[in-house]
Amino acid sequence: MTAVQTLLEKTKGDRWIWLIIILLSLISILAVYSATGTLAYKQGKTVEKLLLTKHLIFVVMGIGMIYIAHLLDYKYYAGISKVLMIITIPLLIYTLIFGTNLNDASRWVKIPIIGLTFQTSDLAKLALITFLARTLTKKQENIKDVKKAFIPIMASVCAVFVLIALANMSTALMLFGVSILLLIIGRISIKQISIVCAGGLVLLVLVAMLGPRRETYKSRINTFLHPEMQHSDKTYQADQAKIALAAGGVFGKGPGNSTQRNFLPHPYSDFIFAIIVEEYGLFGAMIIIVLYLILLYRCIRIVTQSPKAFGALLAAGLSFSLTIQAFANMAVAVGLGPVTGVPLPLVSMGGTSMIFTSIAFGIILSVSRDIEENGKKGKDIEEEINNKVIVGEIPAM
């Protein structure tokens, strides 16, 4: 038996999700290869060298992380979530004070020795979702109790929300929305959820009015709502994205023929969907949208089939997070939302965001693998009983 056959035999979980992962990874390599021409020129490198030395390595690492994460029994992530939350809160505070400042926002910290930077909100998303899934599962017997369930859950949600929102409002809002969906699935009362929403709205207003990036938030909202009243430099990114969409038409200009990659500030990350539409047209855009919709559908199937509450909540939270982020990125690219720095999961260029996204996929597949194995065990037991009935070891009813 070859090593490849052994690897394939150990690969479990939903086959459709694995297929989507492979397709999105291939699309990512093609799109990033095309979109990084300007970036390579600025760095004095060839596109091939930039792609091979950075993005392709992270794509391969990401698939490796998915494979490793899916082999680990998802129940272990309950214990890991506690450690992640203990690390996340101080790390978010450290990032706000000492993090690398880019575009008037401290979102990144540099990893010592290797020198790579990563966005701490990526870790915070994974930590909060897994922690909420664990807490909601453990508190089911007292889920309506304000002191034992509601306060600890709300405290964790609000703490992470505020610390992320101070530097990255769009990510904080999406994570807050996913948290609310998890609270609904976790049987928190509507009254308590309303209090959480009201509290989140108050915090949102306070951060937007008093936070360090209040002028940026105000400018982006005004630009989105009243683009005709803004100076052209404020609508530059949105305008260039719209040009890319219009130029793409139905079938696009063809792979590698984008011109807007030379004008968009981040064609390989935040606006990669606009480049995909320009090169592959409406046809390419529909393929991307359908892939994420199928992903959501397959994840919902995992949620409904999971025999354990923790597995269901974990798969639900992570799948909602990935798909909401995907559609938020696409909405910004087509002008349906204000400009944000949200990447397209598994497609946009980005090292650590690719890794954390891959871990999320791996955890979802771990839940799917558990369902698969339990179903197989059930069939084996049923077959064994039927065989014993046939040979007369068990009296037939």
Short mmCIF file of C-alpha atoms in Angstrom, two decimals:
data_model
loop_
_atom_site.label_atom_id
_atom_site.label_comp_id
_atom_site.label_asym_id
_atom_site.label_seq_id
_atom_site.Cartn_x
_atom_site.Cartn_y
_atom_site.Cartn_z
CA MET A 1 0.00 0.00 0.00
CA THR A 2 1.45 3.38 -1.02
CA ALA A 3 1.72 6.40 1.28
CA VAL A 4 -0.92 8.21 -0.80
CA GLN A 5 -3.40 5.34 -0.39
CA THR A 6 -2.77 5.27 3.37
CA LEU A 7 -3.31 9.05 3.52
CA LEU A 8 -6.57 8.82 1.57
CA GLU A 9 -7.85 5.99 3.79
CA LYS A 10 -7.25 8.15 6.88
CA THR A 11 -9.01 11.12 5.28
CA LYS A 12 -12.53 11.17 6.67
CA GLY A 13 -15.42 13.59 6.90
CA ASP A 14 -17.82 15.10 4.39
CA ARG A 15 -16.48 14.49 0.87
CA TRP A 16 -18.30 17.51 -0.52
CA ILE A 17 -16.53 19.82 1.95
CA TRP A 18 -13.18 18.29 0.99
CA LEU A 19 -14.01 18.90 -2.68
CA ILE A 20 -14.95 22.54 -1.95
CA ILE A 21 -11.67 23.03 -0.06
CA ILE A 22 -9.65 21.71 -3.02
CA LEU A 23 -11.60 23.81 -5.56
CA LEU A 24 -11.31 27.03 -3.51
CA SER A 25 -7.58 26.39 -3.04
CA LEU A 26 -7.09 25.97 -6.81
CA ILE A 27 -9.14 29.11 -7.49
CA SER A 28 -7.03 30.94 -4.91
CA ILE A 29 -3.76 29.98 -6.60
CA LEU A 30 -5.03 31.13 -10.01
CA ALA A 31 -6.57 34.37 -8.72
CA VAL A 32 -3.62 35.34 -6.51
CA TYR A 33 -1.16 34.53 -9.31
CA SER A 34 -3.00 36.99 -11.52
CA ALA A 35 -3.61 39.65 -8.84
CA THR A 36 -0.07 39.87 -7.43
CA GLY A 37 1.58 41.33 -10.53
CA THR A 38 1.69 44.86 -9.14
CA LEU A 39 2.75 43.69 -5.67
CA ALA A 40 5.60 41.63 -7.18
CA TYR A 41 6.73 44.64 -9.22
CA LYS A 42 6.79 46.87 -6.12
CA GLN A 43 8.83 44.29 -4.21
CA GLY A 44 11.20 43.75 -7.12
CA LYS A 45 10.28 40.07 -7.53
CA THR A 46 8.74 37.93 -10.23
CA VAL A 47 5.12 36.84 -9.73
CA GLU A 48 6.25 33.20 -9.74
CA LYS A 49 8.76 33.80 -6.96
CA LEU A 50 6.26 35.77 -4.85
CA LEU A 51 3.57 33.11 -5.30
CA LEU A 52 5.82 30.10 -4.74
CA THR A 53 7.67 31.57 -1.76
CA LYS A 54 4.58 32.81 0.03
CA HIS A 55 1.04 32.04 -1.02
CA LEU A 56 1.52 28.53 -2.41
CA ILE A 57 3.38 27.51 0.75
CA PHE A 58 0.52 28.77 2.93
CA VAL A 59 -2.07 27.00 0.74
CA VAL A 60 -0.22 23.70 1.19
CA MET A 61 0.24 24.40 4.92
CA GLY A 62 -3.47 25.20 5.17
CA ILE A 63 -4.52 21.89 3.63
CA GLY A 64 -2.07 20.18 5.98
CA MET A 65 -3.64 21.96 8.96
CA ILE A 66 -7.12 20.89 7.80
CA TYR A 67 -5.94 17.29 7.63
CA ILE A 68 -4.31 17.39 11.09
CA ALA A 69 -7.24 19.22 12.72
CA HIS A 70 -9.78 16.78 11.26
CA LEU A 71 -7.90 13.78 12.69
CA LEU A 72 -8.17 15.14 16.25
CA ASP A 73 -11.41 14.18 18.02
CA TYR A 74 -13.50 17.35 18.12
CA LYS A 75 -14.24 16.80 21.83
CA TYR A 76 -10.65 17.82 22.62
CA TYR A 77 -11.40 21.29 21.25
CA ALA A 78 -13.58 21.91 24.32
CA GLY A 79 -10.48 21.88 26.53
CA ILE A 80 -8.40 23.74 23.94
CA SER A 81 -11.01 26.52 23.83
CA LYS A 82 -10.35 27.40 27.49
CA VAL A 83 -6.63 27.80 26.80
CA LEU A 84 -7.36 29.86 23.67
CA MET A 85 -9.62 32.26 25.59
CA ILE A 86 -7.01 32.70 28.33
CA ILE A 87 -4.47 33.61 25.63
CA THR A 88 -6.81 35.67 23.43
CA ILE A 89 -7.94 38.43 25.82
CA PRO A 90 -4.40 39.52 26.88
CA LEU A 91 -3.21 39.15 23.28
CA LEU A 92 -5.95 41.46 21.97
CA ILE A 93 -5.05 44.04 24.62
CA TYR A 94 -1.35 43.70 23.74
CA THR A 95 -2.19 44.17 20.05
CA LEU A 96 -4.10 47.41 20.72
CA ILE A 97 -1.19 48.86 22.70
CA PHE A 98 1.94 47.41 21.06
CA GLY A 99 0.69 45.92 17.80
CA THR A 100 1.91 46.82 14.32
CA ASN A 101 0.01 49.88 13.10
CA LEU A 102 -1.25 49.80 9.52
CA ASN A 103 -3.90 52.14 8.07
CA ASP A 104 -4.41 53.72 11.53
CA ALA A 105 -5.28 50.34 13.08
CA SER A 106 -3.29 48.07 15.40
CA ARG A 107 -4.47 44.62 14.30
CA TRP A 108 -1.23 42.70 13.87
CA VAL A 109 1.47 41.38 16.16
CA LYS A 110 4.86 40.15 15.06
CA ILE A 111 5.85 36.60 15.95
CA PRO A 112 9.35 36.60 17.47
CA ILE A 113 12.26 34.87 15.69
CA ILE A 114 10.39 34.06 12.44
CA GLY A 115 9.31 37.70 11.98
CA LEU A 116 5.84 36.93 10.57
CA THR A 117 2.88 39.10 11.57
CA PHE A 118 -0.60 37.77 12.24
CA GLN A 119 -3.98 39.32 12.89
CA THR A 120 -5.03 38.48 16.44
CA SER A 121 -8.72 38.76 15.57
CA ASP A 122 -8.32 35.52 13.54
CA LEU A 123 -7.31 33.69 16.72
CA ALA A 124 -10.04 35.49 18.70
CA LYS A 125 -12.77 34.29 16.29
CA LEU A 126 -11.69 30.68 16.66
CA ALA A 127 -11.31 31.02 20.44
CA LEU A 128 -14.70 32.67 21.07
CA ILE A 129 -16.71 30.31 18.85
CA THR A 130 -15.19 27.15 20.36
CA PHE A 131 -15.52 28.60 23.87
CA LEU A 132 -19.17 29.53 23.32
CA ALA A 133 -19.93 26.04 21.96
CA ARG A 134 -18.31 24.51 25.06
CA THR A 135 -20.01 26.88 27.55
CA LEU A 136 -23.46 26.54 26.00
CA THR A 137 -23.13 22.75 26.08
CA LYS A 138 -22.03 22.67 29.72
CA LYS A 139 -24.74 25.13 30.82
CA GLN A 140 -27.70 23.37 29.17
CA GLU A 141 -29.15 22.25 32.51
CA ASN A 142 -29.09 25.87 33.77
CA ILE A 143 -29.36 27.59 30.42
CA LYS A 144 -32.11 29.97 31.60
CA ASP A 145 -30.24 30.90 34.78
CA VAL A 146 -28.95 34.48 34.55
CA LYS A 147 -26.13 34.10 37.08
CA LYS A 148 -24.86 30.65 36.06
CA ALA A 149 -25.23 30.87 32.28
CA PHE A 150 -26.15 34.28 30.90
CA ILE A 151 -23.58 36.49 32.68
CA PRO A 152 -20.50 34.29 31.94
CA ILE A 153 -21.55 33.94 28.29
CA MET A 154 -22.31 37.64 27.78
CA ALA A 155 -19.08 38.67 29.51
CA SER A 156 -16.95 36.61 27.10
CA VAL A 157 -18.85 37.84 24.02
CA CYS A 158 -18.74 41.52 24.99
CA ALA A 159 -15.09 41.46 26.05
CA VAL A 160 -13.91 40.00 22.73
CA PHE A 161 -16.32 42.21 20.74
CA VAL A 162 -15.02 45.46 22.28
CA LEU A 163 -11.34 44.53 22.01
CA ILE A 164 -11.70 43.62 18.32
CA ALA A 165 -14.04 46.52 17.49
CA LEU A 166 -11.52 49.12 18.66
CA ALA A 167 -9.32 48.17 15.69
CA ASN A 168 -11.57 46.19 13.34
CA MET A 169 -15.29 46.94 13.49
CA SER A 170 -16.35 44.75 10.55
CA THR A 171 -14.78 41.60 12.01
CA ALA A 172 -16.22 42.39 15.44
CA LEU A 173 -19.75 42.82 14.04
CA MET A 174 -19.59 39.55 12.09
CA LEU A 175 -18.30 37.68 15.15
CA PHE A 176 -21.04 39.24 17.28
CA GLY A 177 -23.66 38.12 14.74
CA VAL A 178 -22.30 34.55 14.78
CA SER A 179 -22.37 34.63 18.60
CA ILE A 180 -26.04 35.63 18.58
CA LEU A 181 -26.85 32.76 16.19
CA LEU A 182 -25.06 30.35 18.56
CA LEU A 183 -27.03 31.71 21.53
CA ILE A 184 -30.28 31.08 19.65
CA ILE A 185 -29.24 27.51 18.76
CA GLY A 186 -27.98 27.01 22.33
CA ARG A 187 -31.49 27.72 23.72
CA ILE A 188 -30.71 31.03 25.44
CA SER A 189 -34.03 32.80 26.02
CA ILE A 190 -35.16 35.46 23.55
CA LYS A 191 -35.35 37.98 26.39
CA GLN A 192 -31.70 37.39 27.30
CA ILE A 193 -30.64 37.49 23.63
CA SER A 194 -32.45 40.84 23.31
CA ILE A 195 -30.41 42.12 26.25
CA VAL A 196 -27.21 40.90 24.56
CA CYS A 197 -28.20 42.69 21.32
CA ALA A 198 -29.05 45.88 23.19
CA GLY A 199 -25.75 45.71 25.08
CA GLY A 200 -23.89 45.10 21.83
CA LEU A 201 -25.62 48.09 20.21
CA VAL A 202 -24.60 50.35 23.11
CA LEU A 203 -21.01 49.13 22.90
CA LEU A 204 -21.06 49.62 19.14
CA VAL A 205 -22.18 53.24 19.48
CA LEU A 206 -19.60 53.94 22.18
CA VAL A 207 -16.75 52.44 20.15
CA ALA A 208 -17.90 54.21 16.98
CA MET A 209 -18.16 57.59 18.76
CA LEU A 210 -15.27 57.41 21.21
CA GLY A 211 -12.90 54.77 19.81
CA PRO A 212 -9.51 55.54 18.20
CA ARG A 213 -10.88 54.82 14.69
CA ARG A 214 -14.12 56.80 15.01
CA GLU A 215 -13.23 59.10 12.10
CA THR A 216 -12.46 56.12 9.84
CA TYR A 217 -15.76 54.40 10.68
CA LYS A 218 -17.72 57.62 10.16
CA SER A 219 -15.98 58.30 6.83
CA ARG A 220 -16.61 54.78 5.47
CA ILE A 221 -20.30 54.82 6.39
CA ASN A 222 -20.80 58.30 4.90
CA THR A 223 -18.93 57.27 1.76
CA PHE A 224 -21.14 54.20 1.36
CA LEU A 225 -24.41 56.03 2.02
CA HIS A 226 -23.55 59.23 0.10
CA PRO A 227 -20.84 58.45 -2.48
CA GLU A 228 -21.91 61.38 -4.67
CA MET A 229 -21.02 63.82 -1.86
CA GLN A 230 -17.52 62.45 -1.27
CA HIS A 231 -14.17 63.34 -2.79
CA SER A 232 -13.02 60.82 -5.40
CA ASP A 233 -10.12 59.59 -3.24
CA LYS A 234 -12.59 58.30 -0.63
CA THR A 235 -14.54 56.28 -3.19
CA TYR A 236 -11.45 55.16 -5.10
CA GLN A 237 -11.45 51.48 -4.01
CA ALA A 238 -15.19 51.03 -4.55
CA ASP A 239 -15.01 52.77 -7.94
CA GLN A 240 -12.13 50.59 -9.17
CA ALA A 241 -13.97 47.45 -8.00
CA LYS A 242 -17.07 48.50 -9.94
CA ILE A 243 -14.97 49.04 -13.06
CA ALA A 244 -13.62 45.50 -12.67
CA LEU A 245 -17.16 44.12 -12.36
CA ALA A 246 -18.37 46.03 -15.42
CA ALA A 247 -15.35 44.95 -17.48
CA GLY A 248 -15.89 41.28 -16.62
CA GLY A 249 -19.26 40.90 -18.28
CA VAL A 250 -20.69 37.38 -18.49
CA PHE A 251 -17.57 35.32 -19.27
CA GLY A 252 -14.79 37.73 -18.27
CA LYS A 253 -11.57 38.83 -19.92
CA GLY A 254 -9.86 35.51 -19.33
CA PRO A 255 -7.28 34.29 -16.79
CA GLY A 256 -4.44 36.76 -16.21
CA ASN A 257 -6.04 39.57 -18.24
CA SER A 258 -7.20 41.81 -15.40
CA THR A 259 -6.32 45.50 -15.70
CA GLN A 260 -7.88 46.66 -12.41
CA ARG A 261 -5.29 44.67 -10.44
CA ASN A 262 -2.99 47.59 -11.28
CA PHE A 263 -5.33 50.11 -9.66
CA LEU A 264 -7.01 48.37 -6.73
CA PRO A 265 -4.96 48.74 -3.49
CA HIS A 266 -5.49 45.12 -2.36
CA PRO A 267 -6.52 43.06 -5.42
CA TYR A 268 -5.06 39.85 -3.92
CA SER A 269 -6.94 40.02 -0.59
CA ASP A 270 -9.83 42.38 0.19
CA PHE A 271 -10.91 42.82 -3.46
CA ILE A 272 -9.92 39.48 -4.93
CA PHE A 273 -13.57 38.74 -5.79
CA ALA A 274 -13.62 41.80 -8.07
CA ILE A 275 -10.54 40.46 -9.89
CA ILE A 276 -12.18 37.02 -10.24
CA VAL A 277 -15.30 38.63 -11.75
CA GLU A 278 -13.18 40.73 -14.13
CA GLU A 279 -11.29 37.68 -15.40
CA TYR A 280 -14.01 35.00 -15.24
CA GLY A 281 -17.15 37.14 -15.46
CA LEU A 282 -20.56 36.44 -14.02
CA PHE A 283 -19.96 32.74 -14.67
CA GLY A 284 -16.92 32.71 -12.35
CA ALA A 285 -18.75 34.73 -9.71
CA MET A 286 -21.63 32.24 -9.67
CA ILE A 287 -19.21 29.33 -9.22
CA ILE A 288 -17.72 31.02 -6.12
CA ILE A 289 -21.17 31.81 -4.67
CA VAL A 290 -22.49 28.28 -5.32
CA LEU A 291 -19.42 26.74 -3.65
CA TYR A 292 -20.00 28.72 -0.46
CA LEU A 293 -23.73 27.95 -0.51
CA ILE A 294 -23.00 24.22 -0.87
CA LEU A 295 -20.51 24.54 1.99
CA LEU A 296 -23.19 26.12 4.19
CA TYR A 297 -25.70 23.41 3.22
CA ARG A 298 -23.27 20.56 3.97
CA CYS A 299 -22.35 22.15 7.31
CA ILE A 300 -26.03 22.48 8.26
CA ARG A 301 -26.39 18.75 7.52
CA ILE A 302 -23.51 18.09 9.92
CA VAL A 303 -25.21 20.22 12.58
CA THR A 304 -28.51 18.35 12.24
CA GLN A 305 -26.85 14.92 12.24
CA SER A 306 -24.47 15.50 15.16
CA PRO A 307 -25.60 13.44 18.19
CA LYS A 308 -23.76 15.73 20.63
CA ALA A 309 -24.66 19.34 21.41
CA PHE A 310 -21.02 20.45 21.44
CA GLY A 311 -20.36 19.05 17.98
CA ALA A 312 -23.50 20.68 16.57
CA LEU A 313 -22.73 24.09 18.12
CA LEU A 314 -19.09 23.91 17.05
CA ALA A 315 -19.92 23.09 13.43
CA ALA A 316 -22.69 25.70 13.35
CA GLY A 317 -20.55 28.51 14.76
CA LEU A 318 -17.55 27.89 12.53
CA SER A 319 -19.60 27.35 9.35
CA PHE A 320 -21.65 30.53 9.95
CA SER A 321 -18.43 32.45 10.57
CA LEU A 322 -16.83 31.26 7.32
CA THR A 323 -19.87 31.81 5.09
CA ILE A 324 -20.83 35.18 6.60
CA GLN A 325 -17.24 36.36 6.08
CA ALA A 326 -17.29 35.09 2.49
CA PHE A 327 -20.51 36.88 1.58
CA ALA A 328 -19.39 40.05 3.42
CA ASN A 329 -16.24 40.12 1.28
CA MET A 330 -18.24 39.61 -1.92
CA ALA A 331 -20.81 42.22 -0.86
CA VAL A 332 -18.08 44.83 -0.41
CA ALA A 333 -16.57 43.99 -3.81
CA VAL A 334 -19.90 44.53 -5.60
CA GLY A 335 -20.76 47.70 -3.67
CA LEU A 336 -23.40 46.29 -1.32
CA GLY A 337 -21.50 47.31 1.81
CA PRO A 338 -18.93 49.83 3.05
CA VAL A 339 -15.27 49.03 2.42
CA THR A 340 -13.81 46.64 5.01
CA GLY A 341 -10.65 44.57 5.39
CA VAL A 342 -12.35 41.16 5.35
CA PRO A 343 -10.62 38.46 3.24
CA LEU A 344 -12.40 35.79 1.18
CA PRO A 345 -11.92 32.51 3.11
CA LEU A 346 -9.42 30.10 1.48
CA VAL A 347 -9.17 32.36 -1.58
CA SER A 348 -7.57 35.66 -0.51
CA MET A 349 -3.82 35.89 -0.07
CA GLY A 350 -2.87 35.98 3.60
CA GLY A 351 -0.66 33.72 5.66
CA THR A 352 -2.04 33.39 9.15
CA SER A 353 -5.65 34.07 8.10
CA MET A 354 -5.30 31.08 5.75
CA ILE A 355 -4.01 28.94 8.63
CA PHE A 356 -6.81 29.87 11.07
CA THR A 357 -9.44 29.43 8.33
CA SER A 358 -7.99 25.99 7.60
CA ILE A 359 -8.14 25.02 11.28
CA ALA A 360 -11.83 26.01 11.30
CA PHE A 361 -12.47 23.78 8.27
CA GLY A 362 -10.54 20.98 9.98
CA ILE A 363 -12.69 21.20 13.12
CA ILE A 364 -15.89 21.06 11.05
CA LEU A 365 -14.55 17.96 9.27
CA SER A 366 -13.64 16.46 12.66
CA VAL A 367 -17.30 16.69 13.70
CA SER A 368 -18.29 15.18 10.34
CA ARG A 369 -15.76 12.36 10.81
CA ASP A 370 -17.23 11.55 14.23
CA ILE A 371 -20.74 11.34 12.75
CA GLU A 372 -19.40 9.10 9.97
CA GLU A 373 -17.63 6.75 12.40
CA ASN A 374 -20.61 6.55 14.78
CA GLY A 375 -22.88 5.74 11.84
CA LYS A 376 -20.51 3.01 10.71
CA LYS A 377 -20.36 1.55 14.24
CA GLY A 378 -24.15 1.53 14.39
CA LYS A 379 -24.37 -0.31 11.07
CA ASP A 380 -21.73 -2.83 12.19
CA ILE A 381 -23.64 -3.53 15.42
CA GLU A 382 -26.92 -3.92 13.52
CA GLU A 383 -25.25 -6.27 11.01
CA GLU A 384 -23.72 -8.32 13.85
CA ILE A 385 -27.11 -8.69 15.55
CA ASN A 386 -28.74 -9.70 12.26
CA ASN A 387 -26.05 -12.34 11.68
CA LYS A 388 -26.58 -13.76 15.17
CA VAL A 389 -30.32 -13.93 14.57
CA ILE A 390 -29.69 -15.85 11.31
CA VAL A 391 -27.47 -18.47 12.97
CA GLY A 392 -29.84 -18.85 15.90
CA GLU A 393 -27.73 -17.25 18.66
CA ILE A 394 -30.47 -14.68 19.30
CA PRO A 395 -34.14 -15.65 19.08
CA ALA A 396 -35.86 -13.84 16.23
CA MET A 397 -38.81 -11.65 17.31
#
